[in-house]
Amino acid sequence: ATSWVEPATASLVGAAALVSGSRARRRHQRRQQPQPRGALSRAAAAEGGAGGQAYFNFTGFPFPLGPLFERQTVRREIGDGMWSFEQEQSLANIAVNVRMTVIRLKCGGLWVHNPVAPTAQCTELLRALGASVKFIVLGCAQYEHKIFVGPFARRWPDAKVYITPQQWSWPIDLPSQLYGIFPVGELRDADADAPWADEIDQRLLNPTNRLGFGYSAAECAFFHRRSKTLICTDALVYVPEEPPSVLSRSDLTNLGKTADNIVLDLVALTNWRGSGEAVREAQRTEAASTSVDERALLKKGWQRDALLALYFGPDGRSIIDPTEAFRAIAGRWLVGPVCYSLVYGGVIREDVSKWAERLCEWDIQQILPCHFAGPVRGTRDDVRQAFEVLKRAEADVETEDAGSGVALPWPFPQPPIKYRPQDLQLLANLRSILKALRVI
């Protein structure tokens, strides 16, 4: 048993240090917000002042999701009668964007997928669309997407709420009503009687087995027929070269520094994956440099942030120079490393594979997940290839030549998805523990 316990324990301690260090890089005072792009995005920035962004959130024991006191909302028109509303979401202040999708139905009402925090700014931007919210849809069971459903529904009391089955909470599994969620019904697979069925199809992942602690991986994916858009929650991600506009550029620039960076200091202190001396050498080199390239620091900061968000504790050398590790996952559709390692890769692997194949029955032309980039061009072939990792042996997916599987520009065929084992090591150790405990 100690063959997997000892390295896994070391990985957990080191990762905790990295995540704790990322907290220190974020400033507690009010940040200078980035200027979004596009006419509707400019409206998003202009219509909400600091007061309009205030929202107190302290949920998700023992890992509360930030920001705790203020959330900017960026609205973008992403199609005819389609909008995305994005906010920042942080865990121990490793930040990603989280997205709510809004579609104007033929009846004139709005269909809202996975609500974000209903700040005054967000509410104003939604009301500015000139239609009332008719349906609120919770497409998964994960708390980071469900915590705002109740508060959001109270802003739109006439809206009907639908949720996925297998809702759960931890450490005590309480009914959704105690969290302020009062659904009129549950989402069903291929439901022709859904009130939006003439415009939006749906396919439900409802695994036969729940994971340990009652964890539910249920997710309902949707297909907006008019725009040929696959709408999902966490099943797929597309990591862009540029950071989402809602994330603070100054924070990412600070994360891009090697000297005076608490994350790198902790990598050196813990000798994370034997990279301590390499960190110290990189810090000495940067400290001796007289030139500062802010653009390069922003790029490096975003790459580090994405790797920390996707792997929790990537290899220390990937944190020093994230270029190759980022290159291996960016610019293509893939199943996120956490979902692959800790959720989909266990007892529900077959359920997820069958669900993914059913998504490919749709004529998908673009994909819109809840994190990172979206919508981005993607077809059923991209979906099938992303989920191919669940049909291959772990040794084939987690290989040293993962960097050679870099995505080529569309329309060139894409190489198989592979994860760099040095970056996946922490998740692989966690997976070993969870499988041994029969959690996944």
mmCIF file of C-alpha atoms in Angstrom, residues 157-386:
data_model
loop_
_atom_site.group_PDB
_atom_site.id
_atom_site.type_symbol
_atom_site.label_atom_id
_atom_site.label_comp_id
_atom_site.label_asym_id
_atom_site.label_seq_id
_atom_site.Cartn_x
_atom_site.Cartn_y
_atom_site.Cartn_z
ATOM 1 C CA PRO A 157 -39.645 34.865 -9.676
ATOM 2 C CA ASP A 158 -41.821 34.070 -12.699
ATOM 3 C CA ALA A 159 -39.109 31.934 -14.322
ATOM 4 C CA LYS A 160 -39.428 28.155 -14.196
ATOM 5 C CA VAL A 161 -36.408 26.270 -12.885
ATOM 6 C CA TYR A 162 -35.279 22.892 -14.250
ATOM 7 C CA ILE A 163 -32.376 20.902 -12.806
ATOM 8 C CA THR A 164 -30.444 17.756 -13.595
ATOM 9 C CA PRO A 165 -31.246 14.678 -11.511
ATOM 10 C CA GLN A 166 -28.814 13.367 -8.896
ATOM 11 C CA GLN A 167 -28.381 16.728 -7.174
ATOM 12 C CA TRP A 168 -26.258 16.345 -4.055
ATOM 13 C CA SER A 169 -24.398 18.223 -1.345
ATOM 14 C CA TRP A 170 -21.569 17.393 1.042
ATOM 15 C CA PRO A 171 -20.905 16.662 3.888
ATOM 16 C CA ILE A 172 -24.685 16.366 4.384
ATOM 17 C CA ASP A 173 -26.791 15.493 1.338
ATOM 18 C CA LEU A 174 -29.643 17.985 1.644
ATOM 19 C CA PRO A 175 -32.540 18.616 -0.758
ATOM 20 C CA SER A 176 -32.119 21.447 -3.238
ATOM 21 C CA GLN A 177 -35.006 23.362 -1.666
ATOM 22 C CA LEU A 178 -32.869 24.032 1.403
ATOM 23 C CA TYR A 179 -30.477 25.884 -0.919
ATOM 24 C CA GLY A 180 -33.257 28.038 -2.297
ATOM 25 C CA ILE A 181 -33.718 25.993 -5.484
ATOM 26 C CA PHE A 182 -37.369 25.187 -6.198
ATOM 27 C CA PRO A 183 -37.510 23.335 -9.521
ATOM 28 C CA VAL A 184 -40.696 22.666 -11.439
ATOM 29 C CA GLY A 185 -39.069 19.583 -12.920
ATOM 30 C CA GLU A 186 -35.929 17.613 -13.707
ATOM 31 C CA LEU A 187 -34.190 17.518 -17.045
ATOM 32 C CA ARG A 188 -34.797 14.293 -18.919
ATOM 33 C CA ASP A 189 -32.879 12.667 -21.724
ATOM 34 C CA ALA A 190 -34.027 13.580 -25.251
ATOM 35 C CA ASP A 191 -37.163 15.108 -23.766
ATOM 36 C CA ALA A 192 -39.513 15.994 -26.623
ATOM 37 C CA ASP A 193 -41.917 17.501 -24.091
ATOM 38 C CA ALA A 194 -39.449 20.032 -22.716
ATOM 39 C CA PRO A 195 -40.950 23.516 -23.179
ATOM 40 C CA TRP A 196 -37.991 24.534 -25.386
ATOM 41 C CA ALA A 197 -37.830 21.249 -27.340
ATOM 42 C CA ASP A 198 -38.745 22.837 -30.674
ATOM 43 C CA GLU A 199 -35.533 24.906 -30.516
ATOM 44 C CA ILE A 200 -33.134 23.157 -28.143
ATOM 45 C CA ASP A 201 -32.416 19.417 -27.881
ATOM 46 C CA GLN A 202 -30.871 17.782 -24.831
ATOM 47 C CA ARG A 203 -28.915 14.661 -23.889
ATOM 48 C CA LEU A 204 -28.569 13.646 -20.255
ATOM 49 C CA LEU A 205 -25.557 11.997 -18.665
ATOM 50 C CA ASN A 206 -27.141 10.222 -15.709
ATOM 51 C CA PRO A 207 -24.595 7.587 -14.606
ATOM 52 C CA THR A 208 -25.868 4.363 -13.123
ATOM 53 C CA ASN A 209 -23.302 4.585 -10.334
ATOM 54 C CA ARG A 210 -22.741 7.532 -8.047
ATOM 55 C CA LEU A 211 -19.144 8.156 -7.039
ATOM 56 C CA GLY A 212 -17.901 8.131 -3.455
ATOM 57 C CA PHE A 213 -19.355 10.572 -0.909
ATOM 58 C CA GLY A 214 -22.483 10.657 -3.069
ATOM 59 C CA TYR A 215 -20.717 12.703 -5.771
ATOM 60 C CA SER A 216 -22.786 12.991 -8.914
ATOM 61 C CA ALA A 217 -21.296 13.507 -12.358
ATOM 62 C CA ALA A 218 -24.689 14.087 -13.953
ATOM 63 C CA GLU A 219 -24.683 16.671 -16.732
ATOM 64 C CA CYS A 220 -27.182 17.651 -19.389
ATOM 65 C CA ALA A 221 -25.805 18.870 -22.700
ATOM 66 C CA PHE A 222 -27.931 20.950 -25.062
ATOM 67 C CA PHE A 223 -27.978 21.557 -28.791
ATOM 68 C CA HIS A 224 -29.317 24.869 -30.082
ATOM 69 C CA ARG A 225 -30.486 23.864 -33.517
ATOM 70 C CA ARG A 226 -30.596 27.287 -35.169
ATOM 71 C CA SER A 227 -26.946 28.092 -34.372
ATOM 72 C CA LYS A 228 -25.834 24.428 -34.313
ATOM 73 C CA THR A 229 -24.216 25.005 -30.932
ATOM 74 C CA LEU A 230 -23.386 22.313 -28.388
ATOM 75 C CA ILE A 231 -23.841 23.831 -24.905
ATOM 76 C CA CYS A 232 -22.214 21.956 -22.028
ATOM 77 C CA THR A 233 -20.925 22.620 -18.528
ATOM 78 C CA ASP A 234 -17.635 20.902 -17.643
ATOM 79 C CA ALA A 235 -17.470 18.066 -20.168
ATOM 80 C CA LEU A 236 -15.171 19.895 -22.602
ATOM 81 C CA VAL A 237 -12.721 22.780 -22.488
ATOM 82 C CA TYR A 238 -10.876 24.803 -25.110
ATOM 83 C CA VAL A 239 -7.880 26.644 -23.687
ATOM 84 C CA PRO A 240 -7.284 29.871 -25.669
ATOM 85 C CA GLU A 241 -3.960 31.554 -26.301
ATOM 86 C CA GLU A 242 -5.275 34.784 -24.769
ATOM 87 C CA PRO A 243 -6.853 34.979 -21.309
ATOM 88 C CA PRO A 244 -10.597 35.614 -20.935
ATOM 89 C CA SER A 245 -11.350 39.344 -20.789
ATOM 90 C CA VAL A 246 -13.000 39.096 -17.377
ATOM 91 C CA LEU A 247 -9.734 38.077 -15.676
ATOM 92 C CA SER A 248 -7.478 40.767 -14.240
ATOM 93 C CA ARG A 249 -4.528 41.523 -16.513
ATOM 94 C CA SER A 250 -2.500 42.923 -13.629
ATOM 95 C CA ASP A 251 -2.927 39.759 -11.576
ATOM 96 C CA LEU A 252 -1.912 37.578 -14.502
ATOM 97 C CA THR A 253 1.083 39.801 -15.219
ATOM 98 C CA ASN A 254 2.213 39.436 -11.604
ATOM 99 C CA LEU A 255 1.811 35.673 -11.844
ATOM 100 C CA GLY A 256 4.033 35.779 -14.939
ATOM 101 C CA LYS A 257 6.983 37.026 -12.906
ATOM 102 C CA THR A 258 9.508 34.484 -11.667
ATOM 103 C CA ALA A 259 11.211 36.658 -9.069
ATOM 104 C CA ASP A 260 8.992 38.070 -6.301
ATOM 105 C CA ASN A 261 6.412 35.370 -6.995
ATOM 106 C CA ILE A 262 5.143 33.449 -3.972
ATOM 107 C CA VAL A 263 4.071 30.513 -6.143
ATOM 108 C CA LEU A 264 7.601 30.048 -7.462
ATOM 109 C CA ASP A 265 9.031 30.707 -4.004
ATOM 110 C CA LEU A 266 6.996 27.791 -2.668
ATOM 111 C CA VAL A 267 8.000 25.566 -5.589
ATOM 112 C CA ALA A 268 11.615 26.231 -4.607
ATOM 113 C CA LEU A 269 10.948 25.850 -0.876
ATOM 114 C CA THR A 270 9.209 22.480 -1.251
ATOM 115 C CA ASN A 271 11.518 21.359 -4.088
ATOM 116 C CA TRP A 272 8.327 20.467 -5.972
ATOM 117 C CA ARG A 273 9.113 17.500 -8.218
ATOM 118 C CA GLY A 274 12.821 18.193 -7.741
ATOM 119 C CA SER A 275 12.624 21.605 -9.404
ATOM 120 C CA GLY A 276 13.814 23.772 -6.511
ATOM 121 C CA GLU A 277 17.237 24.617 -7.879
ATOM 122 C CA ALA A 278 15.832 25.264 -11.367
ATOM 123 C CA VAL A 279 13.440 27.807 -9.847
ATOM 124 C CA ARG A 280 16.200 29.574 -7.948
ATOM 125 C CA GLU A 281 18.331 29.788 -11.083
ATOM 126 C CA ALA A 282 15.401 31.233 -13.087
ATOM 127 C CA GLN A 283 14.771 33.777 -10.333
ATOM 128 C CA ARG A 284 18.418 34.862 -10.327
ATOM 129 C CA THR A 285 18.342 35.236 -14.098
ATOM 130 C CA GLU A 286 15.188 37.382 -14.041
ATOM 131 C CA ALA A 287 16.451 39.507 -11.157
ATOM 132 C CA ALA A 288 19.612 40.288 -13.128
ATOM 133 C CA SER A 289 17.648 41.366 -16.208
ATOM 134 C CA THR A 290 17.159 45.095 -16.761
ATOM 135 C CA SER A 291 14.320 44.837 -19.303
ATOM 136 C CA VAL A 292 10.679 44.070 -18.525
ATOM 137 C CA ASP A 293 8.309 42.852 -21.245
ATOM 138 C CA GLU A 294 4.809 43.298 -19.806
ATOM 139 C CA ARG A 295 3.217 41.471 -22.715
ATOM 140 C CA ALA A 296 5.497 38.455 -22.196
ATOM 141 C CA LEU A 297 4.730 38.450 -18.461
ATOM 142 C CA LEU A 298 0.985 38.521 -19.157
ATOM 143 C CA LYS A 299 1.316 35.605 -21.556
ATOM 144 C CA LYS A 300 3.366 33.562 -19.103
ATOM 145 C CA GLY A 301 1.005 34.436 -16.251
ATOM 146 C CA TRP A 302 -2.011 33.234 -18.206
ATOM 147 C CA GLN A 303 -0.231 30.021 -19.147
ATOM 148 C CA ARG A 304 0.697 29.354 -15.525
ATOM 149 C CA ASP A 305 -2.827 30.160 -14.360
ATOM 150 C CA ALA A 306 -4.370 27.775 -16.891
ATOM 151 C CA LEU A 307 -1.999 24.956 -15.938
ATOM 152 C CA LEU A 308 -2.682 25.425 -12.220
ATOM 153 C CA ALA A 309 -6.427 25.462 -12.854
ATOM 154 C CA LEU A 310 -6.374 22.348 -15.038
ATOM 155 C CA TYR A 311 -3.781 20.234 -13.202
ATOM 156 C CA PHE A 312 -3.859 21.687 -9.652
ATOM 157 C CA GLY A 313 -0.137 20.891 -9.276
ATOM 158 C CA PRO A 314 1.699 20.640 -12.612
ATOM 159 C CA ASP A 315 5.385 19.798 -12.779
ATOM 160 C CA GLY A 316 7.616 22.473 -11.255
ATOM 161 C CA ARG A 317 9.515 22.957 -14.517
ATOM 162 C CA SER A 318 6.217 23.557 -16.281
ATOM 163 C CA ILE A 319 5.518 26.354 -13.814
ATOM 164 C CA ILE A 320 8.951 27.897 -14.427
ATOM 165 C CA ASP A 321 8.519 27.796 -18.197
ATOM 166 C CA PRO A 322 4.927 26.879 -19.071
ATOM 167 C CA THR A 323 5.391 27.101 -22.849
ATOM 168 C CA GLU A 324 5.507 23.387 -23.706
ATOM 169 C CA ALA A 325 2.977 22.271 -21.104
ATOM 170 C CA PHE A 326 0.537 24.959 -22.223
ATOM 171 C CA ARG A 327 1.155 24.140 -25.871
ATOM 172 C CA ALA A 328 0.141 20.524 -25.241
ATOM 173 C CA ILE A 329 -3.370 21.490 -24.091
ATOM 174 C CA ALA A 330 -4.157 24.794 -25.828
ATOM 175 C CA GLY A 331 -6.035 25.391 -29.056
ATOM 176 C CA ARG A 332 -8.052 22.175 -29.184
ATOM 177 C CA TRP A 333 -11.110 20.597 -27.635
ATOM 178 C CA LEU A 334 -10.327 18.193 -24.819
ATOM 179 C CA VAL A 335 -11.672 16.633 -21.664
ATOM 180 C CA GLY A 336 -10.099 18.592 -18.830
ATOM 181 C CA PRO A 337 -7.393 16.707 -16.915
ATOM 182 C CA VAL A 338 -9.380 16.831 -13.647
ATOM 183 C CA CYS A 339 -12.523 15.384 -15.243
ATOM 184 C CA TYR A 340 -10.429 12.781 -17.066
ATOM 185 C CA SER A 341 -8.487 11.681 -13.978
ATOM 186 C CA LEU A 342 -10.867 12.072 -11.052
ATOM 187 C CA VAL A 343 -14.399 11.832 -12.492
ATOM 188 C CA TYR A 344 -14.799 10.262 -15.916
ATOM 189 C CA GLY A 345 -11.942 7.747 -15.726
ATOM 190 C CA GLY A 346 -13.446 5.524 -13.025
ATOM 191 C CA VAL A 347 -16.619 3.453 -12.752
ATOM 192 C CA ILE A 348 -18.662 5.806 -14.959
ATOM 193 C CA ARG A 349 -16.218 5.646 -17.882
ATOM 194 C CA GLU A 350 -18.579 3.593 -20.033
ATOM 195 C CA ASP A 351 -21.574 5.816 -19.230
ATOM 196 C CA VAL A 352 -19.641 8.921 -20.269
ATOM 197 C CA SER A 353 -18.371 7.322 -23.484
ATOM 198 C CA LYS A 354 -21.892 6.351 -24.548
ATOM 199 C CA TRP A 355 -23.198 9.828 -23.703
ATOM 200 C CA ALA A 356 -20.435 11.480 -25.740
ATOM 201 C CA GLU A 357 -21.247 9.289 -28.716
ATOM 202 C CA ARG A 358 -24.893 10.365 -28.504
ATOM 203 C CA LEU A 359 -23.828 14.002 -28.579
ATOM 204 C CA CYS A 360 -22.214 13.246 -31.922
ATOM 205 C CA GLU A 361 -25.646 12.562 -33.414
ATOM 206 C CA TRP A 362 -26.089 16.334 -33.608
ATOM 207 C CA ASP A 363 -24.765 18.444 -36.475
ATOM 208 C CA ILE A 364 -22.438 20.421 -34.213
ATOM 209 C CA GLN A 365 -20.656 23.421 -35.687
ATOM 210 C CA GLN A 366 -19.523 25.197 -32.510
ATOM 211 C CA ILE A 367 -19.162 24.344 -28.820
ATOM 212 C CA LEU A 368 -19.968 26.527 -25.816
ATOM 213 C CA PRO A 369 -18.758 25.247 -22.411
ATOM 214 C CA CYS A 370 -18.874 27.079 -19.086
ATOM 215 C CA HIS A 371 -15.132 27.713 -18.747
ATOM 216 C CA PHE A 372 -12.214 28.983 -20.850
ATOM 217 C CA ALA A 373 -13.033 29.860 -24.498
ATOM 218 C CA GLY A 374 -16.449 29.676 -26.091
ATOM 219 C CA PRO A 375 -18.122 29.504 -28.421
ATOM 220 C CA VAL A 376 -15.344 28.064 -30.570
ATOM 221 C CA ARG A 377 -15.632 26.123 -33.789
ATOM 222 C CA GLY A 378 -16.014 22.434 -33.088
ATOM 223 C CA THR A 379 -17.730 19.494 -34.771
ATOM 224 C CA ARG A 380 -18.836 16.016 -33.814
ATOM 225 C CA ASP A 381 -15.355 14.843 -34.836
ATOM 226 C CA ASP A 382 -13.814 17.132 -32.220
ATOM 227 C CA VAL A 383 -16.200 15.809 -29.574
ATOM 228 C CA ARG A 384 -15.471 12.208 -30.518
ATOM 229 C CA GLN A 385 -11.725 12.781 -30.472
ATOM 230 C CA ALA A 386 -11.793 14.598 -27.131
#
